[in-house]
Amino acid sequence: MKVLVPVKRVVDYNVKVRVKSDGTGVDIANVKMSMNPFDEIAIEEATRMREKGQATEVIAVSCGVLQCQETLRTAMAIGADRAILVETSEELQPLAVAKLLKALVEKEQPQLVILGKQAIDDDCNQTGQMLAALLGWPQATFAFKIELADGKVNVTREVDGGLETLSLTLPAIVTTDLRLNEPRYVTLPNIMKAKKKQLDNYKPADLGVDVTPRIKTLSVNEPPKRSAGIKVASVAALVDKLKNEAKVI
């Protein structure tokens, strides 16, 4: 079984982001970039499947600028067998990424696509669902546990009332939640081995996909600073301030 794992290059989760002075976006100049944490969980899960003998090949995919090769090398150091970069300098929105992944799925013919439920930079939580719709494949989102058996994938997910288990017929799409696993520490020998693994490079035009943005960002602003709290003398004064000043009741 072949498993495809899309990974995204994002600002490292430990970095405090800064908004550009002109309000056009987030400043990523000289900022540490790393793999999206949810995608790291996805590549770890796919690697564990191969180690159990459930998967024969794990392919990591990334869409974006040339520097995404670093993210793909990390994915291969974790355990991916080879990688594919769809290189473009365009701003990629979820629908464009889903279309690129659809083209790669049709080219590579994987039986399972595992990806993070969302990216920590835009928090869209849309790509997996859009890809499933474009392919017409069954999907299970926010996976807490994944089990393969008899040509099906059983996915346990957390819901408000507890745990829900879905059984999907392969091929299928699965998006990962934080509690699915804990990604392994990437060792230096594996980093060196990853440098020798195959990394193919495509352009969106090679896949016949138009990635022109369909949504325009008007402005990006930092959240307003929180004002200092105050003490009130009585419950009546508290209710009055909540009602007339904060206007929350």
Short mmCIF file of C-alpha atoms in Angstrom, two decimals, residues 18-228:
data_model
loop_
_atom_site.label_atom_id
_atom_site.label_comp_id
_atom_site.label_asym_id
_atom_site.label_seq_id
_atom_site.Cartn_x
_atom_site.Cartn_y
_atom_site.Cartn_z
CA ARG A 18 5.17 39.88 13.78
CA VAL A 19 2.83 41.67 11.41
CA LYS A 20 4.46 43.69 8.60
CA SER A 21 4.37 47.45 9.07
CA ASP A 22 2.23 47.87 5.93
CA GLY A 23 -0.32 45.31 7.17
CA THR A 24 0.01 43.06 4.12
CA GLY A 25 0.85 39.90 6.08
CA VAL A 26 3.17 38.25 8.58
CA ASP A 27 6.88 39.05 8.49
CA ILE A 28 8.82 35.82 7.84
CA ALA A 29 12.19 37.41 7.04
CA ASN A 30 14.95 35.76 9.12
CA VAL A 31 12.31 33.74 11.00
CA LYS A 32 12.77 30.06 11.85
CA MET A 33 10.56 27.86 9.66
CA SER A 34 9.62 24.24 10.32
CA MET A 35 7.14 21.52 9.41
CA ASN A 36 3.53 22.10 10.40
CA PRO A 37 3.11 20.09 13.67
CA PHE A 38 -0.07 18.32 12.49
CA ASP A 39 1.73 17.21 9.31
CA GLU A 40 4.64 15.94 11.41
CA ILE A 41 2.15 13.70 13.21
CA ALA A 42 0.84 12.51 9.83
CA ILE A 43 4.31 11.57 8.53
CA GLU A 44 5.04 9.77 11.81
CA GLU A 45 1.84 7.74 11.52
CA ALA A 46 2.59 6.80 7.90
CA THR A 47 6.12 5.75 8.89
CA ARG A 48 4.75 3.54 11.67
CA MET A 49 2.43 1.88 9.12
CA ARG A 50 5.40 1.06 6.92
CA GLU A 51 7.39 -0.26 9.88
CA LYS A 52 4.46 -2.57 10.73
CA GLY A 53 4.41 -3.85 7.15
CA GLN A 54 1.02 -2.24 6.43
CA ALA A 55 2.46 0.25 3.92
CA THR A 56 5.06 -0.39 1.24
CA GLU A 57 5.99 3.23 0.45
CA VAL A 58 5.54 6.64 2.07
CA ILE A 59 5.70 9.71 -0.18
CA ALA A 60 5.97 13.20 1.30
CA VAL A 61 4.60 16.12 -0.74
CA SER A 62 4.94 19.86 -0.26
CA CYS A 63 3.69 22.83 -2.29
CA GLY A 64 5.41 26.20 -2.18
CA VAL A 65 8.77 27.89 -2.53
CA LEU A 66 12.09 26.11 -3.13
CA GLN A 67 12.92 26.23 0.60
CA CYS A 68 10.15 23.65 1.15
CA GLN A 69 12.83 21.12 0.19
CA GLU A 70 14.16 21.50 3.75
CA THR A 71 10.76 20.47 5.13
CA LEU A 72 10.67 17.49 2.77
CA ARG A 73 14.16 16.42 3.86
CA THR A 74 12.90 16.47 7.46
CA ALA A 75 9.94 14.30 6.41
CA MET A 76 12.35 11.84 4.78
CA ALA A 77 14.52 11.87 7.91
CA ILE A 78 11.44 10.86 9.92
CA GLY A 79 10.78 8.01 7.53
CA ALA A 80 9.34 9.00 4.14
CA ASP A 81 10.87 7.00 1.28
CA ARG A 82 10.85 9.83 -1.26
CA ALA A 83 9.44 13.31 -1.73
CA ILE A 84 7.77 15.57 -4.28
CA LEU A 85 7.91 19.38 -4.33
CA VAL A 86 5.42 21.39 -6.36
CA GLU A 87 7.41 24.61 -6.62
CA THR A 88 5.63 27.95 -6.93
CA SER A 89 6.05 31.45 -5.52
CA GLU A 90 2.29 32.11 -5.71
CA GLU A 91 0.28 32.44 -2.52
CA LEU A 92 -1.30 29.01 -2.20
CA GLN A 93 -4.82 28.81 -0.82
CA PRO A 94 -6.52 25.56 0.31
CA LEU A 95 -8.41 24.95 -2.94
CA ALA A 96 -5.25 25.37 -5.03
CA VAL A 97 -3.34 22.97 -2.76
CA ALA A 98 -6.19 20.45 -2.95
CA LYS A 99 -6.13 20.61 -6.76
CA LEU A 100 -2.36 20.10 -6.83
CA LEU A 101 -2.68 17.14 -4.47
CA LYS A 102 -5.48 15.68 -6.60
CA ALA A 103 -3.20 15.79 -9.65
CA LEU A 104 -0.41 14.07 -7.69
CA VAL A 105 -2.80 11.43 -6.32
CA GLU A 106 -3.91 10.62 -9.86
CA LYS A 107 -0.25 10.38 -10.88
CA GLU A 108 1.04 8.33 -7.91
CA GLN A 109 -2.12 6.26 -7.19
CA PRO A 110 -1.76 5.99 -3.38
CA GLN A 111 -4.33 4.01 -1.41
CA LEU A 112 -4.24 6.40 1.56
CA VAL A 113 -3.60 10.12 1.99
CA ILE A 114 -2.79 11.28 5.54
CA LEU A 115 -2.38 14.99 6.29
CA GLY A 116 -2.62 17.34 9.24
CA LYS A 117 -6.10 18.59 10.08
CA GLN A 118 -4.93 22.21 9.65
CA ALA A 119 -1.86 24.40 9.27
CA ILE A 120 -0.87 26.59 12.22
CA ASP A 121 -0.30 29.65 10.01
CA ASP A 122 -3.75 30.10 8.41
CA ASP A 123 -5.80 27.61 10.52
CA CYS A 124 -8.05 26.98 7.51
CA ASN A 125 -8.81 23.29 8.16
CA GLN A 126 -10.01 22.89 4.56
CA THR A 127 -7.44 21.11 2.38
CA GLY A 128 -8.19 17.52 3.44
CA GLN A 129 -11.93 17.98 3.04
CA MET A 130 -11.56 19.69 -0.35
CA LEU A 131 -9.22 16.94 -1.59
CA ALA A 132 -11.73 14.26 -0.56
CA ALA A 133 -14.49 16.12 -2.42
CA LEU A 134 -12.40 16.55 -5.58
CA LEU A 135 -11.40 12.87 -5.61
CA GLY A 136 -14.76 11.53 -4.47
CA TRP A 137 -13.00 9.53 -1.73
CA PRO A 138 -14.30 8.81 1.79
CA GLN A 139 -12.75 10.93 4.53
CA ALA A 140 -12.24 10.91 8.30
CA THR A 141 -11.07 14.08 10.02
CA PHE A 142 -9.35 14.76 13.37
CA ALA A 143 -8.03 11.19 13.73
CA PHE A 144 -7.28 10.10 17.30
CA LYS A 145 -6.43 6.51 16.28
CA ILE A 146 -5.92 4.82 12.90
CA GLU A 147 -6.13 1.07 12.26
CA LEU A 148 -5.80 -0.77 8.93
CA ALA A 149 -7.54 -4.10 8.35
CA ASP A 150 -9.09 -6.03 5.46
CA GLY A 151 -8.80 -3.27 2.87
CA LYS A 152 -10.38 -0.72 5.20
CA VAL A 153 -9.11 1.98 7.53
CA ASN A 154 -10.84 2.39 10.90
CA VAL A 155 -10.47 5.88 12.31
CA THR A 156 -11.35 6.82 15.88
CA ARG A 157 -11.99 10.52 16.41
CA GLU A 158 -12.84 12.67 19.41
CA VAL A 159 -16.29 14.24 19.38
CA ASP A 160 -18.24 16.20 22.00
CA GLY A 161 -19.90 13.06 23.35
CA GLY A 162 -16.75 10.92 23.53
CA LEU A 163 -15.12 8.81 20.81
CA GLU A 164 -16.53 8.01 17.36
CA THR A 165 -15.14 5.27 15.10
CA LEU A 166 -15.54 5.43 11.31
CA SER A 167 -14.76 2.62 8.87
CA LEU A 168 -13.58 3.80 5.44
CA THR A 169 -13.07 1.75 2.32
CA LEU A 170 -9.69 2.41 0.71
CA PRO A 171 -8.65 4.61 -1.02
CA ALA A 172 -9.39 7.25 1.60
CA ILE A 173 -8.37 10.60 3.11
CA VAL A 174 -7.50 10.95 6.82
CA THR A 175 -6.59 14.15 8.68
CA THR A 176 -4.69 13.93 11.97
CA ASP A 177 -5.28 15.43 15.38
CA LEU A 178 -2.65 16.18 18.04
CA ARG A 179 -3.26 13.09 20.18
CA LEU A 180 -2.75 10.55 17.38
CA ASN A 181 0.95 10.06 18.21
CA GLU A 182 4.15 11.76 19.33
CA PRO A 183 6.59 12.26 16.43
CA ARG A 184 10.03 10.75 16.91
CA TYR A 185 13.20 12.73 17.41
CA VAL A 186 15.03 13.11 14.11
CA THR A 187 18.55 11.73 14.48
CA LEU A 188 21.65 12.97 12.66
CA PRO A 189 22.23 9.65 10.78
CA ASN A 190 18.67 9.80 9.44
CA ILE A 191 19.17 13.43 8.40
CA MET A 192 22.25 12.38 6.42
CA LYS A 193 20.37 9.46 4.81
CA ALA A 194 17.53 11.81 3.83
CA LYS A 195 19.94 13.87 1.72
CA LYS A 196 20.39 10.87 -0.59
CA LYS A 197 16.69 10.08 -1.00
CA GLN A 198 14.80 10.96 -4.18
CA LEU A 199 13.18 14.39 -4.34
CA ASP A 200 11.22 15.22 -7.52
CA ASN A 201 10.35 18.76 -8.51
CA TYR A 202 7.25 19.86 -10.43
CA LYS A 203 5.62 23.15 -11.36
CA PRO A 204 1.83 23.68 -11.12
CA ALA A 205 1.76 23.96 -14.94
CA ASP A 206 3.30 20.47 -15.20
CA LEU A 207 0.25 19.16 -13.35
CA GLY A 208 -2.21 21.29 -15.31
CA VAL A 209 -3.37 23.24 -12.25
CA ASP A 210 -4.14 26.97 -12.03
CA VAL A 211 -3.09 28.20 -8.57
CA THR A 212 -4.17 31.83 -9.01
CA PRO A 213 -5.51 33.06 -5.63
CA ARG A 214 -9.29 33.43 -5.46
CA ILE A 215 -9.36 35.20 -2.11
CA LYS A 216 -7.66 38.54 -1.48
CA THR A 217 -6.28 39.49 1.92
CA LEU A 218 -7.24 43.10 2.58
CA SER A 219 -5.15 43.62 5.72
CA VAL A 220 -3.49 41.81 8.60
CA ASN A 221 -3.50 43.36 12.07
CA GLU A 222 -2.27 42.35 15.49
CA PRO A 223 -5.01 41.77 18.09
CA PRO A 224 -5.65 44.77 20.35
CA LYS A 225 -3.73 44.84 23.59
CA ARG A 226 -5.76 43.82 26.62
CA SER A 227 -6.50 46.65 29.05
CA ALA A 228 -5.70 46.27 32.73
#
